[in-house]
PDB file of C-alpha atoms in Angstrom:
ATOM      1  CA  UNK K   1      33.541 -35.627  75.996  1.00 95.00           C
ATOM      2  CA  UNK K   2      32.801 -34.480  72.614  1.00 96.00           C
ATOM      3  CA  UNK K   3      33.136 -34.903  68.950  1.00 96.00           C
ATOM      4  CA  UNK K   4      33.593 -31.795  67.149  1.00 94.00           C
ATOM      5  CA  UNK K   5      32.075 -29.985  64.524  1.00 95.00           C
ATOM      6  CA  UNK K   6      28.232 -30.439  65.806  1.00 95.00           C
ATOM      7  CA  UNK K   7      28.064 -26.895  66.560  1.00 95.00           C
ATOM      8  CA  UNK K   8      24.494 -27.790  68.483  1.00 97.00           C
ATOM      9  CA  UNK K   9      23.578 -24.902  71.108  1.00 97.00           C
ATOM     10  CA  UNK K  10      20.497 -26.322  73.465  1.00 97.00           C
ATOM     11  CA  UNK K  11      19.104 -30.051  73.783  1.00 97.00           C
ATOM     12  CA  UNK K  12      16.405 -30.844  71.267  1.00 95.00           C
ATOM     13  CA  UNK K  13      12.976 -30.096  73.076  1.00 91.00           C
ATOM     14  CA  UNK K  14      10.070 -27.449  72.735  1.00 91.00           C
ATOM     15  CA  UNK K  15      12.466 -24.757  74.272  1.00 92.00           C
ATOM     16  CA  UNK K  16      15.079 -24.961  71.693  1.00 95.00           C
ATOM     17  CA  UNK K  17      12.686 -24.799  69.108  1.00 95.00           C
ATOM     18  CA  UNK K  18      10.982 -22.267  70.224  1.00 94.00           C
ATOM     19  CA  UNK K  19      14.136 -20.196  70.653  1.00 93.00           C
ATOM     20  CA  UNK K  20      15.211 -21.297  67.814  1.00 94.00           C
ATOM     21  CA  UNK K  21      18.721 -22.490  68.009  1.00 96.00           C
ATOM     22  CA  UNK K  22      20.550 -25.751  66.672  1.00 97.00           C
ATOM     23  CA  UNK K  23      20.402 -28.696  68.613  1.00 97.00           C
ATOM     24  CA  UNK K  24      23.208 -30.055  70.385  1.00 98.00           C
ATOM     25  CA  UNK K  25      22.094 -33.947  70.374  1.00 97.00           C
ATOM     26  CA  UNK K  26      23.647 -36.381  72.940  1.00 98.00           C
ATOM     27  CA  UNK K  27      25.260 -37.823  70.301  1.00 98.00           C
ATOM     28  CA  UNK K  28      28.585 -36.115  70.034  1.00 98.00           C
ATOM     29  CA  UNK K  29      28.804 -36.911  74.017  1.00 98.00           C
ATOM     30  CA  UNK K  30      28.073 -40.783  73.892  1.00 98.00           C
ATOM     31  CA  UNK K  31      30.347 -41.382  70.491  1.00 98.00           C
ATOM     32  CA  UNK K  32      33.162 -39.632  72.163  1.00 98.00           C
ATOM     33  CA  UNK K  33      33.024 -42.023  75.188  1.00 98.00           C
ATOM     34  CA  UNK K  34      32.073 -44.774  73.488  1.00 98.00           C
ATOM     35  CA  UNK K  35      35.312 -44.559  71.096  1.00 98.00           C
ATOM     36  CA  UNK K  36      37.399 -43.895  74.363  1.00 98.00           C
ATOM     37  CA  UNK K  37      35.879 -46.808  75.610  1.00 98.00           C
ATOM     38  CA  UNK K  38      37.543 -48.710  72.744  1.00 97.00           C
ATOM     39  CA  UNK K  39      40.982 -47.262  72.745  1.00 97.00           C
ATOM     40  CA  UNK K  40      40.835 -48.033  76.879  1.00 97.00           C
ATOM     41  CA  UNK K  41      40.006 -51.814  75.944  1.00 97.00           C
ATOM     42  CA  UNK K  42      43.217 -51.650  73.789  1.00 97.00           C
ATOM     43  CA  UNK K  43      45.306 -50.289  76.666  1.00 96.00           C
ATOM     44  CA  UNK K  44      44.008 -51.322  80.160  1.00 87.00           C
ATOM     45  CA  UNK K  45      46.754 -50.244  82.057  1.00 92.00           C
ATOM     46  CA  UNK K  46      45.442 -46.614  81.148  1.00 96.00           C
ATOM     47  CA  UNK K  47      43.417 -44.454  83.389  1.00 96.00           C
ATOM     48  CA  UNK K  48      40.523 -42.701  81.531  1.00 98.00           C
ATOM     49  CA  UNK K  49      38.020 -39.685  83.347  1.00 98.00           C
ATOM     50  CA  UNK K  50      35.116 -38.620  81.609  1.00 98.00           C
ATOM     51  CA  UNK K  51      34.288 -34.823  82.057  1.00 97.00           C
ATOM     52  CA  UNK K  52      30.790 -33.188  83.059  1.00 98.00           C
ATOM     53  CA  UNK K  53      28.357 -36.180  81.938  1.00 98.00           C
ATOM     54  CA  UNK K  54      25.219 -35.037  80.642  1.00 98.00           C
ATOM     55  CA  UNK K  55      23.384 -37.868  78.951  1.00 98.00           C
ATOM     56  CA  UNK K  56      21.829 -41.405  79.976  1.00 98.00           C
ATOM     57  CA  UNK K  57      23.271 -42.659  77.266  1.00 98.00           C
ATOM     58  CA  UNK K  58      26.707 -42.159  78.520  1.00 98.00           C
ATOM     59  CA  UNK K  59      25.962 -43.488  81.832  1.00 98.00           C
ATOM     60  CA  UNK K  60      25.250 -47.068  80.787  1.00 98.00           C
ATOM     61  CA  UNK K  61      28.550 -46.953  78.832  1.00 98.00           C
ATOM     62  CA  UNK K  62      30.761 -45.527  81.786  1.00 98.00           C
ATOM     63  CA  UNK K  63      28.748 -48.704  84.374  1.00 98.00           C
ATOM     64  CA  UNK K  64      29.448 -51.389  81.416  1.00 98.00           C
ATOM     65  CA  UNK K  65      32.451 -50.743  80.968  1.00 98.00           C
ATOM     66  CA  UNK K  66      33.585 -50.152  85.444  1.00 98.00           C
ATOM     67  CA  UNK K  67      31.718 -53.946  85.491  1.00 97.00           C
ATOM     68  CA  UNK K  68      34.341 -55.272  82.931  1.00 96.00           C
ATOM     69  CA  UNK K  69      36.881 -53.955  85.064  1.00 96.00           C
ATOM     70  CA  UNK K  70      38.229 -50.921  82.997  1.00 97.00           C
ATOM     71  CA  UNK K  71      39.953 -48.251  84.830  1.00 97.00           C
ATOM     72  CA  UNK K  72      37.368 -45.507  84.061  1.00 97.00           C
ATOM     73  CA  UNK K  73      36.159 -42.608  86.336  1.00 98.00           C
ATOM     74  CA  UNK K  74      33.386 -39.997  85.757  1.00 98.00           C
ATOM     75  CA  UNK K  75      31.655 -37.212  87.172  1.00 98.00           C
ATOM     76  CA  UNK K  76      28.720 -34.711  86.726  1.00 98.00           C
ATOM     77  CA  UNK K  77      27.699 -30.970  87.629  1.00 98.00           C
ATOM     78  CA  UNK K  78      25.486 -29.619  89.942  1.00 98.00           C
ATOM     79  CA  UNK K  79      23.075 -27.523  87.352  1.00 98.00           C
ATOM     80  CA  UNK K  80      22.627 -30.951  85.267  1.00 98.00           C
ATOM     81  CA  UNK K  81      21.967 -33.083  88.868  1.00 98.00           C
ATOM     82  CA  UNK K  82      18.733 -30.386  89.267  1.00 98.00           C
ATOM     83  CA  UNK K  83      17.744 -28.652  85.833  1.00 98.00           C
ATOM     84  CA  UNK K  84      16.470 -30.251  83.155  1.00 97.00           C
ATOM     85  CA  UNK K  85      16.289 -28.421  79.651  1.00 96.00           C
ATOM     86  CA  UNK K  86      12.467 -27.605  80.828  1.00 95.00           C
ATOM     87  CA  UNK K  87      13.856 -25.146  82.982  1.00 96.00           C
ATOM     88  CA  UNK K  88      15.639 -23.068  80.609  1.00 95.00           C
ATOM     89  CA  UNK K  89      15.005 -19.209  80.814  1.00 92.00           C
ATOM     90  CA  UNK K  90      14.068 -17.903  77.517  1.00 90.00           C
ATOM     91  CA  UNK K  91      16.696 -14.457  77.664  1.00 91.00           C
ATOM     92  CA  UNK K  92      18.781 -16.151  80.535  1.00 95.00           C
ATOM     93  CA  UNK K  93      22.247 -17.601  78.770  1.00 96.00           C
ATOM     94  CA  UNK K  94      23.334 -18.542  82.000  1.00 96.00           C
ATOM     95  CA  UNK K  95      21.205 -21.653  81.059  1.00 97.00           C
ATOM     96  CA  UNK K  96      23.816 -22.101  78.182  1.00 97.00           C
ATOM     97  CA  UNK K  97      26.362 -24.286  79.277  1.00 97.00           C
ATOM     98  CA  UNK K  98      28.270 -26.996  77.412  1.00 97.00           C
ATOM     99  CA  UNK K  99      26.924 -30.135  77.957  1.00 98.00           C
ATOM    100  CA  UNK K 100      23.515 -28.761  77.713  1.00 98.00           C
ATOM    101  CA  UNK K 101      21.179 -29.488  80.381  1.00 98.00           C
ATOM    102  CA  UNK K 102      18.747 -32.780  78.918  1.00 98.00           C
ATOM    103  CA  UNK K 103      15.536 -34.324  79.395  1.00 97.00           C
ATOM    104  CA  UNK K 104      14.047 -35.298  82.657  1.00 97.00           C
ATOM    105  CA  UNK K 105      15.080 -38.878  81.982  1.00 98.00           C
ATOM    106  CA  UNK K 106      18.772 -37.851  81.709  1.00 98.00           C
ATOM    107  CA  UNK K 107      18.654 -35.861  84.995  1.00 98.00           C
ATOM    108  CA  UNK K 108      16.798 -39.055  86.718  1.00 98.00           C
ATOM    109  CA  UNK K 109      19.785 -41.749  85.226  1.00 98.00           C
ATOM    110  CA  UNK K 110      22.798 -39.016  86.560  1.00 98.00           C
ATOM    111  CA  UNK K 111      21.182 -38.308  90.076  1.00 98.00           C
ATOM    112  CA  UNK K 112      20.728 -42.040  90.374  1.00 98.00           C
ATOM    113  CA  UNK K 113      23.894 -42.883  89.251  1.00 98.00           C
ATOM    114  CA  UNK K 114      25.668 -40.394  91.623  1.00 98.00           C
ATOM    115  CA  UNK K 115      24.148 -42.268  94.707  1.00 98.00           C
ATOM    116  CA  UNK K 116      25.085 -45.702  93.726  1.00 98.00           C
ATOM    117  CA  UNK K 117      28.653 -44.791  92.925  1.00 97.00           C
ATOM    118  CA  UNK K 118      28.829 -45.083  89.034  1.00 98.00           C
ATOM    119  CA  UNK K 119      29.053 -41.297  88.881  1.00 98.00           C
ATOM    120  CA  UNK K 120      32.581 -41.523  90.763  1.00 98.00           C
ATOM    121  CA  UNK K 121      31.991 -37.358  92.254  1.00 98.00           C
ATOM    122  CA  UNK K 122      30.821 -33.962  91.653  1.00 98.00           C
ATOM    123  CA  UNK K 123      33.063 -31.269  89.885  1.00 96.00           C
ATOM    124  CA  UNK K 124      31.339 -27.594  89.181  1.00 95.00           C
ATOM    125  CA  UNK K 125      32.474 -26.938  85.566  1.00 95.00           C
ATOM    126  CA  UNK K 126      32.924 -23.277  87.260  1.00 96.00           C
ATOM    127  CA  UNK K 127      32.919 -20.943  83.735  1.00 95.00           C
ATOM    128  CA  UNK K 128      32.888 -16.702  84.717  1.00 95.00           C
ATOM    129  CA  UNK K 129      31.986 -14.501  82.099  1.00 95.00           C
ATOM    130  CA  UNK K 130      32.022 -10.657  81.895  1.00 94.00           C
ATOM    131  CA  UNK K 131      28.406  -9.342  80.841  1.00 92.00           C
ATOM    132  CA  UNK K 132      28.796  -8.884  77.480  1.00 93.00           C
ATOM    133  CA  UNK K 133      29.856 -12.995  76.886  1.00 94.00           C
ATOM    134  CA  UNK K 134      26.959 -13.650  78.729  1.00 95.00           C
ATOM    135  CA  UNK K 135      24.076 -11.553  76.473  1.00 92.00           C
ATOM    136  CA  UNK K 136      20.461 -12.785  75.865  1.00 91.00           C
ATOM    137  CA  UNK K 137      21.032 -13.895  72.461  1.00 93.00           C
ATOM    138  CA  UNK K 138      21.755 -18.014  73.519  1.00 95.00           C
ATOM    139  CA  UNK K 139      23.400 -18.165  69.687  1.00 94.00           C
ATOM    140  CA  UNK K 140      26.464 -15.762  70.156  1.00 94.00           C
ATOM    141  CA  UNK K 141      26.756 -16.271  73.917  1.00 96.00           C
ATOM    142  CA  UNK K 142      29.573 -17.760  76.003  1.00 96.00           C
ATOM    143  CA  UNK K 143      29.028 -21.233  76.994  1.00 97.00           C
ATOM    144  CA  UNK K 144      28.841 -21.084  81.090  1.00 97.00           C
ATOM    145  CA  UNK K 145      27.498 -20.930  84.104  1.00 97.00           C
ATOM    146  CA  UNK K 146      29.125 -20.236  87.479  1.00 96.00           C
ATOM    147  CA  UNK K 147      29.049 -22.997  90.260  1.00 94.00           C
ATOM    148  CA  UNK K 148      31.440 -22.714  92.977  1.00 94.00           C
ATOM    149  CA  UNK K 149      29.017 -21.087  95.355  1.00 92.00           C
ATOM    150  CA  UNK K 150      26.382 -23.357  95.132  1.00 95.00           C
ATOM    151  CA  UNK K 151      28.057 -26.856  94.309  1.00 96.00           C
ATOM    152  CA  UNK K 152      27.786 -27.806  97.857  1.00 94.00           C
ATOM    153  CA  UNK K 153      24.132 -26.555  98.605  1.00 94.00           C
ATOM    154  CA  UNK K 154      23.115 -28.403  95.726  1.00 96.00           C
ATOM    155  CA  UNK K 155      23.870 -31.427  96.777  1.00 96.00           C
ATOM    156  CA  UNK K 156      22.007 -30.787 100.260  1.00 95.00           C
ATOM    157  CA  UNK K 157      19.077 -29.961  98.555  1.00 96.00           C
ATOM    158  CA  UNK K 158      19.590 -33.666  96.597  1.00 97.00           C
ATOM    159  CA  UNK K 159      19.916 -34.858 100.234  1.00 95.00           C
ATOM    160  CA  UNK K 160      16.877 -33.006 101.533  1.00 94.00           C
ATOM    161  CA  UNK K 161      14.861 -34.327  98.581  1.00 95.00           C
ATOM    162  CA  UNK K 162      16.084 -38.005  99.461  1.00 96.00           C
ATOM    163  CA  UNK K 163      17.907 -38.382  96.222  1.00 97.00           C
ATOM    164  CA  UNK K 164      21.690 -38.343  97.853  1.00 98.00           C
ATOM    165  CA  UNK K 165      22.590 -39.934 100.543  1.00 97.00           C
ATOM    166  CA  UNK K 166      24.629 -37.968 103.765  1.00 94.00           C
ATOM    167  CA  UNK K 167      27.273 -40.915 102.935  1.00 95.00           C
ATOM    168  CA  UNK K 168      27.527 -40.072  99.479  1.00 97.00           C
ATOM    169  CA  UNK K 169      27.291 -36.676  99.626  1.00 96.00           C
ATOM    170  CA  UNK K 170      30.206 -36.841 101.740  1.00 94.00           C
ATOM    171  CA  UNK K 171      32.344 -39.224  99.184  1.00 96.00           C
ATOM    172  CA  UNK K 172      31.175 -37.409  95.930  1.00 97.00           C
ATOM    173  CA  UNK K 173      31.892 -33.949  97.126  1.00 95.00           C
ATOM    174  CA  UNK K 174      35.088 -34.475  98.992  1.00 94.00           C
ATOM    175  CA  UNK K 175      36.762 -38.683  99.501  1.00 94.00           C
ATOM    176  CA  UNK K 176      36.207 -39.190  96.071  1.00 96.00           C
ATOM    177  CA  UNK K 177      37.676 -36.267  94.659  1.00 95.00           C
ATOM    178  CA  UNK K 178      40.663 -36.020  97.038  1.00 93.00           C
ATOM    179  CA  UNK K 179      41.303 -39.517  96.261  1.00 93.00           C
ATOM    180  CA  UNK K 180      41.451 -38.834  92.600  1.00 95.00           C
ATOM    181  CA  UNK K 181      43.753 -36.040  92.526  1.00 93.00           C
ATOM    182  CA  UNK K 182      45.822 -37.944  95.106  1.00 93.00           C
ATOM    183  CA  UNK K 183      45.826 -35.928  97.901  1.00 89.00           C
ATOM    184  CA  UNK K 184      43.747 -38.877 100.083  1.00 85.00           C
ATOM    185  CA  UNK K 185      45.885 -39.056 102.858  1.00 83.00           C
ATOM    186  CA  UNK K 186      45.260 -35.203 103.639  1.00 80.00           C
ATOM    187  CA  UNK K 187      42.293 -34.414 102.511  1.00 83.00           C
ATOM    188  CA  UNK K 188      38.897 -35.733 102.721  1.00 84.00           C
ATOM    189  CA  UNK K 189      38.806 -37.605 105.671  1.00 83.00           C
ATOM    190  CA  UNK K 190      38.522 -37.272 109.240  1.00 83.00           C
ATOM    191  CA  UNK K 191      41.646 -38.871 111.503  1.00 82.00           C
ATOM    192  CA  UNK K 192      42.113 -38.535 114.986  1.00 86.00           C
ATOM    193  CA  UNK K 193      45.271 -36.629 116.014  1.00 84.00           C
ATOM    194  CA  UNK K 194      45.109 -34.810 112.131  1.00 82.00           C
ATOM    195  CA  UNK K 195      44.325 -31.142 112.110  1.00 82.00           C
ATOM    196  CA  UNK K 196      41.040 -30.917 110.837  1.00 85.00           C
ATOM    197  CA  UNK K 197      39.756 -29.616 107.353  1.00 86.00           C
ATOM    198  CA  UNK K 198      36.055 -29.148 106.497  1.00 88.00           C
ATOM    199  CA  UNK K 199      32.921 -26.952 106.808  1.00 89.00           C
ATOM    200  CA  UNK K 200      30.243 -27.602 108.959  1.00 91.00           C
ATOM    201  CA  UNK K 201      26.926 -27.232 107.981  1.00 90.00           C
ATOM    202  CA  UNK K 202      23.888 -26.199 109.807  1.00 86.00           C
ATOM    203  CA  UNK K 203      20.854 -28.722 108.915  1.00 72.00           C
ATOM    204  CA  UNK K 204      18.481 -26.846 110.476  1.00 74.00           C
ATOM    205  CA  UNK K 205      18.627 -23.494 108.110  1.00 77.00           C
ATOM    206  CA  UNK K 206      15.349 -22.835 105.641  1.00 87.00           C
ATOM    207  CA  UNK K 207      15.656 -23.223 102.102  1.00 94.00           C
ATOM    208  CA  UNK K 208      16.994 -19.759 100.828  1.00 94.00           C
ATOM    209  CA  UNK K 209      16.527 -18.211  97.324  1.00 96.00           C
ATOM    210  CA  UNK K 210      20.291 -17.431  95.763  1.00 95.00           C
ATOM    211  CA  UNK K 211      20.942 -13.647  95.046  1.00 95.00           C
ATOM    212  CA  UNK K 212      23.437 -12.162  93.478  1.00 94.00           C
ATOM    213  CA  UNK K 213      25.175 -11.274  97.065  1.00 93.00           C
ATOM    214  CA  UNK K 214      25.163 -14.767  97.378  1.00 91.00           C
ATOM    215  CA  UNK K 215      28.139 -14.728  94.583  1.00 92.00           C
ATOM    216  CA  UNK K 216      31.681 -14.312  95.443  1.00 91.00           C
ATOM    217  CA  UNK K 217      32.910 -14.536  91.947  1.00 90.00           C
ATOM    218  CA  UNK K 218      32.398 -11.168  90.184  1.00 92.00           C
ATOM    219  CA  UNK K 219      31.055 -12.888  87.475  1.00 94.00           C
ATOM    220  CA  UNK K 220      27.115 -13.533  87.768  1.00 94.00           C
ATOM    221  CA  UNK K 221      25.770 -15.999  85.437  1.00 95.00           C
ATOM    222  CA  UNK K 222      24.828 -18.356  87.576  1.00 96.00           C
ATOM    223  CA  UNK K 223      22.001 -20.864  86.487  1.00 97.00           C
ATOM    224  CA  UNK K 224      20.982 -20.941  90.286  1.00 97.00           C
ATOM    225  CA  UNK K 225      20.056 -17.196  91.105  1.00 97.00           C
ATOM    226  CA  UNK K 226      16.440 -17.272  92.073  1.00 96.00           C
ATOM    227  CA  UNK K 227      16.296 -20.923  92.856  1.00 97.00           C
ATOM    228  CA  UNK K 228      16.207 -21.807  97.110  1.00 97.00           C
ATOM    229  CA  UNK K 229      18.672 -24.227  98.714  1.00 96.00           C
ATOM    230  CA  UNK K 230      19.198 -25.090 101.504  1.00 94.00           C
ATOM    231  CA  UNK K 231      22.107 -25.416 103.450  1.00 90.00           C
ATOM    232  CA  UNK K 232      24.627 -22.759 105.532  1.00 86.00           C
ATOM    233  CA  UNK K 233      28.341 -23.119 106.473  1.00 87.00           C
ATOM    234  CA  UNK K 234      28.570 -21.920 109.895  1.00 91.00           C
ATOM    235  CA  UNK K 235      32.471 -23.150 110.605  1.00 93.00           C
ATOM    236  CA  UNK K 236      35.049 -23.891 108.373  1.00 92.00           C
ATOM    237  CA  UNK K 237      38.282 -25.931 109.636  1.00 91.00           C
ATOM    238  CA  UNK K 238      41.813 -25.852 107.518  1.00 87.00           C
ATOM    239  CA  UNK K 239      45.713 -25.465 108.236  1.00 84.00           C
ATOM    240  CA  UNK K 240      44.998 -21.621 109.068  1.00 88.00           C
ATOM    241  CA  UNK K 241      42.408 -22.432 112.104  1.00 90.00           C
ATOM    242  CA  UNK K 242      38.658 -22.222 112.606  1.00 92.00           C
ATOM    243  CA  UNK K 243      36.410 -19.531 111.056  1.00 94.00           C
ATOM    244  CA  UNK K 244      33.147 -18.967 112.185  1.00 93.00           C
ATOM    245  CA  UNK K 245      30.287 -17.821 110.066  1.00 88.00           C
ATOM    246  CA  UNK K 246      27.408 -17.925 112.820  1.00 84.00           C
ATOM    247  CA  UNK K 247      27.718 -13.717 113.091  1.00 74.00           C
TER     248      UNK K 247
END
């Protein structure tokens, strides 16, 4: 959600300043969804999902608005769930990503929001870049980070921190999603007599620091690298059989 023509880079704070780049406001976030709020008031039979939220802000619009009964879904990315805009790397534009990562108030409302269920699930905004989108100048790079390969660990590393509950790990990361792409009956849940589908995780692994073998995408800006989670699939189940990763 976003109203064009802002053209802001990184969330207003001491490290945009000091980097010097225009400031990308949650402003043209929580207009955008509040005037889709409007036009869903005018026509509640529709279904409206807001992308990626970033801002507090757009969080008490999104839980108004499920409490007056609006059909109105929403979910967030891993890299705004555990950086704030504190944590940017001056030089690293894998820290520029669109939303921006905000304030440690933001980041407190969305991880908080994810465990009661107003943040509906998790989705990874997954962006690759070739090196030369991805340069140390933050005001001609890409917008991006990759996400796939630490979406998951992420969220154990909420749950280690007792931020996310196993339960709604669980529904954020896999019910919830399967649910809203329809596929509900298949995916997402466990039913005896159904072949299986999942990964299972081993609790008991230490918190590891990601590295750029970590990466299956052959793109590398990842906002993660250097940063230990927890977390390590040892099985995963699907139509093809069980693969184990305990080698």
């Amino acid at each position: 959600a976003e109203m064009p023509g802002h053209g802001g880079i990184l969330a207003p704070g001491p490290v945009q300043k000091k980097m010097g780049v225009l400031a990308y406001s949650p402003s043209p976030e929580v207009e955008m969804v509040r005037r889709d709020i409007e036009l869903l008031k005018a026509h509640p039979g529709a279904r409206y999902h807001v992308l990626h939220v970033s801002s507090g802000e757009t969080i008490k619009l999104i839980a108004k608005a499920k409490s007056d009964g609006l059909n109105i879904t929403c979910e967030v990315c891993p890299h705004h769930l555990l950086f704030t805009a504190n944590d940017i790397k001056e030089g690293d534009s894998s820290f520029k990503m669109n939303p921006p990562l905000r304030s440690i108030e933001d980041q407190k409302i969305l991880q908080e929001a994810l465990e009661s269920g107003t943040i509906d699930f998790v989705s990874t905004d997954h962006a690759p870049h070739e090196p030369m989108m991805k340069t140390s100048d933050f005001n001609k790079a890409a917008f991006g980070t990759t996400g796939l390969e630490t979406a998951l660990r992420s969220l154990l590393f909420l749950n280690q921190s007792g931020k996310l509950s196993p339960q709604r790990l669980v529904a954020a990361f896999s019910q919830a999603p399967a649910r809203f792409l329809g596929l509900g009956n298949t995916m997402g849940n466990l039913k005896t007599g159904e072949k299986l589908r999942g990964v299972l995780v081993s609790d008991k692994s230490i918190n590891r620091k990601i590295e750029i073998k970590d990466l299956a995408s052959l793109s590398k800006n990842n906002c993660f690298l250097g940063f230990a989670l927890p977390g390590k699939i040892t099985h995963v189940f699907n139509h093809m059989g069980m693969f184990d990763f305990t080698s």
